[in-house]
mmCIF file with all atom_site columns, C-alpha atoms in Angstrom:
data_model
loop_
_atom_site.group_PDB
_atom_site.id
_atom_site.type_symbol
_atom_site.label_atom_id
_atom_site.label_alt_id
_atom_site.label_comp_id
_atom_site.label_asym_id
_atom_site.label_entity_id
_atom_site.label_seq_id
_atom_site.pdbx_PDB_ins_code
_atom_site.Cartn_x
_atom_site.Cartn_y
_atom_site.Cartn_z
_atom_site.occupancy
_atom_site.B_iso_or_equiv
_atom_site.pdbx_formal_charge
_atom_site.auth_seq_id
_atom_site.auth_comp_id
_atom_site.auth_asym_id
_atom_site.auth_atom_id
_atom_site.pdbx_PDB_model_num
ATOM 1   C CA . UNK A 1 1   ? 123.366 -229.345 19.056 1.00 92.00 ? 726 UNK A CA 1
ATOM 2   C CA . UNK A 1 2   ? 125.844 -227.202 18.741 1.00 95.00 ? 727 UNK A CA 1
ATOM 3   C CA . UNK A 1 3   ? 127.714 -223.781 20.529 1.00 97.00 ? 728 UNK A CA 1
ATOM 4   C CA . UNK A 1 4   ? 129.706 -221.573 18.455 1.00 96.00 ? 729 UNK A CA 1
ATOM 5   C CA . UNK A 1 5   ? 131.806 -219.017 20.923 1.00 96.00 ? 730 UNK A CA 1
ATOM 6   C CA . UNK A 1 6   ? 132.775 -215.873 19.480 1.00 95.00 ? 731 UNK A CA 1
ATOM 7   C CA . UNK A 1 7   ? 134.887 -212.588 20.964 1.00 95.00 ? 732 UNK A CA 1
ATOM 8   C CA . UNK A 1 8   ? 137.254 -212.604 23.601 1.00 91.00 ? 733 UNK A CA 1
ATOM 9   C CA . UNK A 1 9   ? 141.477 -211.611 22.679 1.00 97.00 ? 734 UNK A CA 1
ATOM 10  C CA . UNK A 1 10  ? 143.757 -209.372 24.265 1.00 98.00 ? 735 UNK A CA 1
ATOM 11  C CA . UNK A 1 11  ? 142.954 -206.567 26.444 1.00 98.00 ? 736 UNK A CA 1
ATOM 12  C CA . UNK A 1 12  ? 145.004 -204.030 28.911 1.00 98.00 ? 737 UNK A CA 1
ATOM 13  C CA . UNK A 1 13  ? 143.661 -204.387 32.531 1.00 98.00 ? 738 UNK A CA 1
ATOM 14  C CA . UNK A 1 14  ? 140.928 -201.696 33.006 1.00 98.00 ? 739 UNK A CA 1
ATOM 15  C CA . UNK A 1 15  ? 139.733 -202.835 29.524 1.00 98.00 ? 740 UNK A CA 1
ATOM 16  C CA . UNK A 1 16  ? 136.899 -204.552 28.091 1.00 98.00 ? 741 UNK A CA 1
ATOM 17  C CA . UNK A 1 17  ? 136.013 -207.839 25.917 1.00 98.00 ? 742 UNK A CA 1
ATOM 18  C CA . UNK A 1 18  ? 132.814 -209.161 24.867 1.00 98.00 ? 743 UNK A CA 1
ATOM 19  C CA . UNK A 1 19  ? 131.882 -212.785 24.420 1.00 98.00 ? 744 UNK A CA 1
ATOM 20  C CA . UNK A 1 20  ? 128.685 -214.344 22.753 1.00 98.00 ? 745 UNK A CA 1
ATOM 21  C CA . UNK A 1 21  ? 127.691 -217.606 22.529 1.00 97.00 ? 746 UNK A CA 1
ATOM 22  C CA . UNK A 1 22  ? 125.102 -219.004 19.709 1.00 97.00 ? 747 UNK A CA 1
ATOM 23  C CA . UNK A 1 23  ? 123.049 -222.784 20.285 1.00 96.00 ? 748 UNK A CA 1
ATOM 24  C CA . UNK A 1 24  ? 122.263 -224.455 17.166 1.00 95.00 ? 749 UNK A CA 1
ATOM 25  C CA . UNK A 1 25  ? 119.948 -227.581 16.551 1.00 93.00 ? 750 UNK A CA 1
ATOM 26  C CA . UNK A 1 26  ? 117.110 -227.227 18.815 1.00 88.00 ? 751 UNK A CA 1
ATOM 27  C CA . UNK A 1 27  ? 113.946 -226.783 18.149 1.00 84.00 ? 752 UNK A CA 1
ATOM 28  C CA . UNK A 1 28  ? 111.225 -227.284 20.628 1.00 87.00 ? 753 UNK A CA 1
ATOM 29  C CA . UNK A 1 29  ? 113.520 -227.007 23.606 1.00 89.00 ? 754 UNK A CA 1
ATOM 30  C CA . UNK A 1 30  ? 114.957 -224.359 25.990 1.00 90.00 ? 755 UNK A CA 1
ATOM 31  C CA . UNK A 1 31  ? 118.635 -223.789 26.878 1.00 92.00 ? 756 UNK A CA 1
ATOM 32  C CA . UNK A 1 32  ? 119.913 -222.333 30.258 1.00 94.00 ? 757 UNK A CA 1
ATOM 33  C CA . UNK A 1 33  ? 123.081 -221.275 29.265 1.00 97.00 ? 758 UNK A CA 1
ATOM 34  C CA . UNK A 1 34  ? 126.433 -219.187 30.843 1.00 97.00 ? 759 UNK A CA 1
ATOM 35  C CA . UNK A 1 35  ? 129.819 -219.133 30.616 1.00 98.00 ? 760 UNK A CA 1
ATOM 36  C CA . UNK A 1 36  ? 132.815 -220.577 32.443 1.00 98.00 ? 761 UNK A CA 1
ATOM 37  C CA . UNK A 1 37  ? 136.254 -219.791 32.387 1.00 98.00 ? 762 UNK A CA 1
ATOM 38  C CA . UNK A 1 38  ? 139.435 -222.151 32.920 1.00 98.00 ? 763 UNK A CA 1
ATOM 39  C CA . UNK A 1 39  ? 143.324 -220.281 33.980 1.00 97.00 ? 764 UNK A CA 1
ATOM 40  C CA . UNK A 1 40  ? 146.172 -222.916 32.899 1.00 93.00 ? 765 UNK A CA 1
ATOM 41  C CA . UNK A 1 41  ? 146.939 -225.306 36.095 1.00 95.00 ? 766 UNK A CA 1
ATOM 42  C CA . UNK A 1 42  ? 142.701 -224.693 37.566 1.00 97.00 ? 767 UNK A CA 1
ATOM 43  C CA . UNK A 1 43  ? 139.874 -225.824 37.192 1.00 97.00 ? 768 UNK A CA 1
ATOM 44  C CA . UNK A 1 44  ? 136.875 -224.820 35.336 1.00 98.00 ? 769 UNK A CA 1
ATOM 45  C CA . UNK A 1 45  ? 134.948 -222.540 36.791 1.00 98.00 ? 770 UNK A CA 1
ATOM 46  C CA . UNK A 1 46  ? 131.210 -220.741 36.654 1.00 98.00 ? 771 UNK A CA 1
ATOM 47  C CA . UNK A 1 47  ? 131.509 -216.984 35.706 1.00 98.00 ? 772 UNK A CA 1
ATOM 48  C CA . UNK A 1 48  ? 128.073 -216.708 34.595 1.00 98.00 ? 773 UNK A CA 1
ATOM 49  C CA . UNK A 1 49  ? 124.983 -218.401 33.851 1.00 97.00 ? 774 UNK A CA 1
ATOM 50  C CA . UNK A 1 50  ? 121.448 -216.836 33.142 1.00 96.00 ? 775 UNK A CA 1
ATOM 51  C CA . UNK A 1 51  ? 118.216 -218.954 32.934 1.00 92.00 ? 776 UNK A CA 1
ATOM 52  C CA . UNK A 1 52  ? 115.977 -219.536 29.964 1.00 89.00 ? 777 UNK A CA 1
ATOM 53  C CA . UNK A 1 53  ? 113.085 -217.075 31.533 1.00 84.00 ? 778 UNK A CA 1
ATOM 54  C CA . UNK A 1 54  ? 116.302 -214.794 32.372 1.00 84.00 ? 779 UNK A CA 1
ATOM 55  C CA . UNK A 1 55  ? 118.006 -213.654 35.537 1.00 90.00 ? 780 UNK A CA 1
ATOM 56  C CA . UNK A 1 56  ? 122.193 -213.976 36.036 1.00 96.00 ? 781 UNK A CA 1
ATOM 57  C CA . UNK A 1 57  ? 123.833 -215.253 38.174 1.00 97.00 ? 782 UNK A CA 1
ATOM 58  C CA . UNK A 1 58  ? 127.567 -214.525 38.776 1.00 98.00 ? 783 UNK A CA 1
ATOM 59  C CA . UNK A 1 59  ? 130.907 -215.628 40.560 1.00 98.00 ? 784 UNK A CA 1
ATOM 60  C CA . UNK A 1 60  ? 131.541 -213.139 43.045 1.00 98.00 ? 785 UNK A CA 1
ATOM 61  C CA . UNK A 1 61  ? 135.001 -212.539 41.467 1.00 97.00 ? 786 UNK A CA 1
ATOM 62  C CA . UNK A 1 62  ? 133.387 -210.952 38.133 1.00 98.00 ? 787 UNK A CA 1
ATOM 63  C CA . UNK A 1 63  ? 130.021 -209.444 40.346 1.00 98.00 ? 788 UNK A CA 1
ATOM 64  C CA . UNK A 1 64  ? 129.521 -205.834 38.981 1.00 98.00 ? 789 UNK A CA 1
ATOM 65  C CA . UNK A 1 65  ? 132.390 -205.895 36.395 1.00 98.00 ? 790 UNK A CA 1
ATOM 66  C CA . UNK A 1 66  ? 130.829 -208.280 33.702 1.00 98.00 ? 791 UNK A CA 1
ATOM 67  C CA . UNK A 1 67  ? 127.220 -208.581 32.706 1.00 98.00 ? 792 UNK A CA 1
ATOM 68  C CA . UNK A 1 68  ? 125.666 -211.482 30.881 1.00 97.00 ? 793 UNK A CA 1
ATOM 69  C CA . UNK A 1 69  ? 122.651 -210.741 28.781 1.00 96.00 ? 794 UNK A CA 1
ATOM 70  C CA . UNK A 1 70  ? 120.491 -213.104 26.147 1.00 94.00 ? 795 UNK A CA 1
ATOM 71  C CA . UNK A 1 71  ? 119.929 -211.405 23.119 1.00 90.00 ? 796 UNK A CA 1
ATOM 72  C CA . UNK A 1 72  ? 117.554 -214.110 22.294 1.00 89.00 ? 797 UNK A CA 1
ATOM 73  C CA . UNK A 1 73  ? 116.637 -217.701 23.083 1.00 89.00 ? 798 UNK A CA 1
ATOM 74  C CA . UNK A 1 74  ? 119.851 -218.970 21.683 1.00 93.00 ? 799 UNK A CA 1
ATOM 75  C CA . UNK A 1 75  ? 122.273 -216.037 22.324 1.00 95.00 ? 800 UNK A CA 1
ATOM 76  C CA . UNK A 1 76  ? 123.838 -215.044 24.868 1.00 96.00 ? 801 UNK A CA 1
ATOM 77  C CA . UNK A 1 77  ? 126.402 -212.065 25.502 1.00 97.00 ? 802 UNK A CA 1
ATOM 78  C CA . UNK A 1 78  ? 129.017 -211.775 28.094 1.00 98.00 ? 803 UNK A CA 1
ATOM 79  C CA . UNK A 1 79  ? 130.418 -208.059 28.413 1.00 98.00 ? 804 UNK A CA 1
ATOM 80  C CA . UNK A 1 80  ? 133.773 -207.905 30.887 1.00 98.00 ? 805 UNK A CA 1
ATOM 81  C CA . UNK A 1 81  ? 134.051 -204.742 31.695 1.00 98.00 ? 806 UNK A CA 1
ATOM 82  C CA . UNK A 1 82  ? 137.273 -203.229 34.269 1.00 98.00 ? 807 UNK A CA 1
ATOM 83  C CA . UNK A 1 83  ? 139.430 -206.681 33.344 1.00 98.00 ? 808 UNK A CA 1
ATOM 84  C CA . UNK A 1 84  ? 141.911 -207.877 35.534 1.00 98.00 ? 809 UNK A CA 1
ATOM 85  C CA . UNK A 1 85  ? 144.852 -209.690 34.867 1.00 97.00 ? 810 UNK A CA 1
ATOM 86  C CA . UNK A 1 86  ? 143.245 -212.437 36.824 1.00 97.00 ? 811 UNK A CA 1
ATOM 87  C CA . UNK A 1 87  ? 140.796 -212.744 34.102 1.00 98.00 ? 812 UNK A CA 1
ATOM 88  C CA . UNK A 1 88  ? 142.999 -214.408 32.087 1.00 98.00 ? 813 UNK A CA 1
ATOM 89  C CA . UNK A 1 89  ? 141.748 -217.814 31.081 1.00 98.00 ? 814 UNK A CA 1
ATOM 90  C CA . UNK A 1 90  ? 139.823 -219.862 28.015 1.00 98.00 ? 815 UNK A CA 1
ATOM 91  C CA . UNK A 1 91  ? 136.431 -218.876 28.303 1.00 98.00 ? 816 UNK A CA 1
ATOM 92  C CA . UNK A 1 92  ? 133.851 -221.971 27.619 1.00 98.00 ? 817 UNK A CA 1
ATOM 93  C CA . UNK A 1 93  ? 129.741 -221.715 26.959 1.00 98.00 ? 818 UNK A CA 1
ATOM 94  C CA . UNK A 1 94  ? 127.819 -223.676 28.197 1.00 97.00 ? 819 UNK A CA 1
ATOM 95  C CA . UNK A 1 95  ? 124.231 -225.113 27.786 1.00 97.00 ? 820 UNK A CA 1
ATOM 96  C CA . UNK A 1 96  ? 121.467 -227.213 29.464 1.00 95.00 ? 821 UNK A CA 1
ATOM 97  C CA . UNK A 1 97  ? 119.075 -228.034 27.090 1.00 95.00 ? 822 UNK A CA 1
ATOM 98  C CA . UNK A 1 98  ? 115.577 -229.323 28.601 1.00 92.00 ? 823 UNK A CA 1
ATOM 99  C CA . UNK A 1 99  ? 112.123 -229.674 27.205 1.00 91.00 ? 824 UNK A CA 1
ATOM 100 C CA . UNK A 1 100 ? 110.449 -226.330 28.266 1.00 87.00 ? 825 UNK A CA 1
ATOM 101 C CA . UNK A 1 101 ? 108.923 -227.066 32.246 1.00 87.00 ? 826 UNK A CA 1
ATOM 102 C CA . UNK A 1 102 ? 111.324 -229.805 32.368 1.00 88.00 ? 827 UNK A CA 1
ATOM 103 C CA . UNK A 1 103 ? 114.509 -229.422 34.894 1.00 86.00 ? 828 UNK A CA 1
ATOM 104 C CA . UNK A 1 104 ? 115.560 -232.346 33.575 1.00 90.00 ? 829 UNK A CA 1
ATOM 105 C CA . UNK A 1 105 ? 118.579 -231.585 30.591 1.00 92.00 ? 830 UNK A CA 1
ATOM 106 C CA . UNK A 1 106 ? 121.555 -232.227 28.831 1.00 95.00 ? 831 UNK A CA 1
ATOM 107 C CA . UNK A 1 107 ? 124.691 -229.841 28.837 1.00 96.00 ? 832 UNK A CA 1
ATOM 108 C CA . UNK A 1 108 ? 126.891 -228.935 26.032 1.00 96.00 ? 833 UNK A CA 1
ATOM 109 C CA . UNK A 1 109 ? 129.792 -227.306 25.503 1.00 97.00 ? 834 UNK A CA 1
ATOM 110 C CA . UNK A 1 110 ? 131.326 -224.637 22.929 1.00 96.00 ? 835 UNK A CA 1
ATOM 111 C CA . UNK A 1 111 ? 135.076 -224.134 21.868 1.00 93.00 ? 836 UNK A CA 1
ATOM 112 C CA . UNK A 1 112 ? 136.532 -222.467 23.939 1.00 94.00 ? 837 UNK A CA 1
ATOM 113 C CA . UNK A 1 113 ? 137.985 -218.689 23.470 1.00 96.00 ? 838 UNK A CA 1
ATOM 114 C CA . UNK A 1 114 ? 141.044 -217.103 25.007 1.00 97.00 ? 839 UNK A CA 1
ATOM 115 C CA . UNK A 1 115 ? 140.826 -214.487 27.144 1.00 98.00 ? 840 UNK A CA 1
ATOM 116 C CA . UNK A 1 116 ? 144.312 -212.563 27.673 1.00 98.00 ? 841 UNK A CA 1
ATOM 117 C CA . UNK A 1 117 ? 144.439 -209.237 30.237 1.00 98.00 ? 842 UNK A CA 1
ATOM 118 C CA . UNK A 1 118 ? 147.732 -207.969 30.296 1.00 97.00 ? 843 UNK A CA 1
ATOM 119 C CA . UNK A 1 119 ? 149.028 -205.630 33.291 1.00 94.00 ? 844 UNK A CA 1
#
């Protein structure tokens, strides 16, 4: 199994970036998958995550500026609208991959991909 990030740079506050995230090396099973983000010195922390049959969730710091959409089963698409220098971090995807009516899974993690907002 594997995640390969792509997107992110460098972007003026007020800007926007775009993230996806492709799974690799399933075949019968679903992925929940999202993002999280990690500023140098913090922890790593949820931004987004959106369900197999759909549905996001979000951190309230990123509610109603960023949207995360699946283009398919095994892509998903993160679009940060109105950044902030706050922003700032390495962006990491994440997956749970289950047997489908299982909520039993294992997670997995992408590269990560900087994310840079300047003021």
């Amino acid at each position: 199994v594997q995640l390969q990030a792509s997107g992110g740079g460098l972007a003026q506050a007020g800007g926007s970036l775009r993230l996806s995230c492709t799974l690799s090396g399933i075949v019968k099973d679903v992925a929940d998958m999202g993002w999280f983000r990690q500023a140098p010195g913090k922890e790593r922390d949820l931004v987004a995550n959106i369900g197999y049959g759909g549905g996001a969730t979000y951190a309230d710091s990123v509610k109603g500026r960023f949207t995360l959409s699946r283009d398919n089963s095994k892509t998903i698409s993160l679009q940060m609208n109105s950044l902030r220098p706050n922003d700032t971090a390495v962006y990491y995807c994440r997956a749970r991959v289950r047997p489908i009516g299982s909520n039993v899974g294992t997670f997995y993690w992408g590269q990560g991909t900087q994310v840079t907002v300047s003021s």
